Amino acid sequence: MEKHKHCVNCGLSIPPEESFCSQKCKEEFVQKRKKMMRSQQIFFVAMLVILAVYAYTTFF
């Protein structure tokens, strides 16, 4: 079996020096990553707001 890797986005077999099987897969991966990062940021801010409200109502 030849040395190979798998596409980060779709899992297709690709040469070891590549990370994606096509430009389309790379673009899809970038979009998914941006969406995931945005969701994580919103979650983090929401948790900070909840913590701040809890701290304010508890201590003041």
mmCIF file of C-alpha atoms in Angstrom:
data_model
loop_
_atom_site.group_PDB
_atom_site.id
_atom_site.type_symbol
_atom_site.label_atom_id
_atom_site.label_comp_id
_atom_site.label_asym_id
_atom_site.label_seq_id
_atom_site.Cartn_x
_atom_site.Cartn_y
_atom_site.Cartn_z
ATOM 1 C CA MET A 1 0.000 0.000 0.000
ATOM 2 C CA GLU A 2 1.330 3.415 -0.939
ATOM 3 C CA LYS A 3 1.825 6.045 1.727
ATOM 4 C CA HIS A 4 -1.141 8.364 1.809
ATOM 5 C CA LYS A 5 -3.228 10.655 3.979
ATOM 6 C CA HIS A 6 -6.898 11.446 4.029
ATOM 7 C CA CYS A 7 -8.590 14.714 3.126
ATOM 8 C CA VAL A 8 -9.201 16.756 6.274
ATOM 9 C CA ASN A 9 -12.726 17.598 5.116
ATOM 10 C CA CYS A 10 -14.159 14.540 3.352
ATOM 11 C CA GLY A 11 -11.752 11.688 4.160
ATOM 12 C CA LEU A 12 -10.776 10.725 0.612
ATOM 13 C CA SER A 13 -7.346 9.181 0.132
ATOM 14 C CA ILE A 14 -4.804 11.781 -1.053
ATOM 15 C CA PRO A 15 -1.012 12.049 -1.492
ATOM 16 C CA PRO A 16 0.947 12.553 1.764
ATOM 17 C CA GLU A 17 2.001 16.115 0.908
ATOM 18 C CA GLU A 18 -1.598 17.316 0.438
ATOM 19 C CA SER A 19 -4.160 18.230 3.103
ATOM 20 C CA PHE A 20 -7.284 18.500 0.932
ATOM 21 C CA CYS A 21 -8.464 16.581 -2.123
ATOM 22 C CA SER A 22 -9.680 19.717 -3.934
ATOM 23 C CA GLN A 23 -10.047 23.470 -3.615
ATOM 24 C CA LYS A 24 -13.783 22.955 -3.020
ATOM 25 C CA CYS A 25 -13.043 20.729 -0.003
ATOM 26 C CA LYS A 26 -10.595 23.306 1.353
ATOM 27 C CA GLU A 27 -13.190 26.084 1.019
ATOM 28 C CA GLU A 28 -15.863 23.940 2.715
ATOM 29 C CA PHE A 29 -13.461 23.212 5.584
ATOM 30 C CA VAL A 30 -12.626 26.913 6.016
ATOM 31 C CA GLN A 31 -16.335 27.807 6.101
ATOM 32 C CA LYS A 32 -17.103 25.066 8.652
ATOM 33 C CA ARG A 33 -14.197 26.216 10.802
ATOM 34 C CA LYS A 34 -15.339 29.860 10.696
ATOM 35 C CA LYS A 35 -18.858 28.806 11.695
ATOM 36 C CA MET A 36 -17.516 26.651 14.537
ATOM 37 C CA MET A 37 -15.274 29.452 15.822
ATOM 38 C CA ARG A 38 -18.185 31.915 15.723
ATOM 39 C CA SER A 39 -20.374 29.482 17.685
ATOM 40 C CA GLN A 40 -17.649 29.030 20.291
ATOM 41 C CA GLN A 41 -17.235 32.793 20.650
ATOM 42 C CA ILE A 42 -20.983 33.285 21.122
ATOM 43 C CA PHE A 43 -21.054 30.488 23.718
ATOM 44 C CA PHE A 44 -18.103 32.014 25.597
ATOM 45 C CA VAL A 45 -19.679 35.475 25.674
ATOM 46 C CA ALA A 46 -23.013 34.006 26.804
ATOM 47 C CA MET A 47 -21.288 32.162 29.657
ATOM 48 C CA LEU A 48 -19.506 35.355 30.727
ATOM 49 C CA VAL A 49 -22.807 37.250 30.739
ATOM 50 C CA ILE A 50 -24.507 34.523 32.773
ATOM 51 C CA LEU A 51 -21.605 34.463 35.231
ATOM 52 C CA ALA A 52 -21.649 38.255 35.541
ATOM 53 C CA VAL A 53 -25.412 38.310 36.177
ATOM 54 C CA TYR A 54 -25.070 35.526 38.749
ATOM 55 C CA ALA A 55 -22.191 37.285 40.510
ATOM 56 C CA TYR A 56 -24.062 40.599 40.519
ATOM 57 C CA THR A 57 -27.267 39.112 41.938
ATOM 58 C CA THR A 58 -25.372 37.083 44.536
ATOM 59 C CA PHE A 59 -23.019 39.741 45.874
ATOM 60 C CA PHE A 60 -24.955 43.000 45.430
#
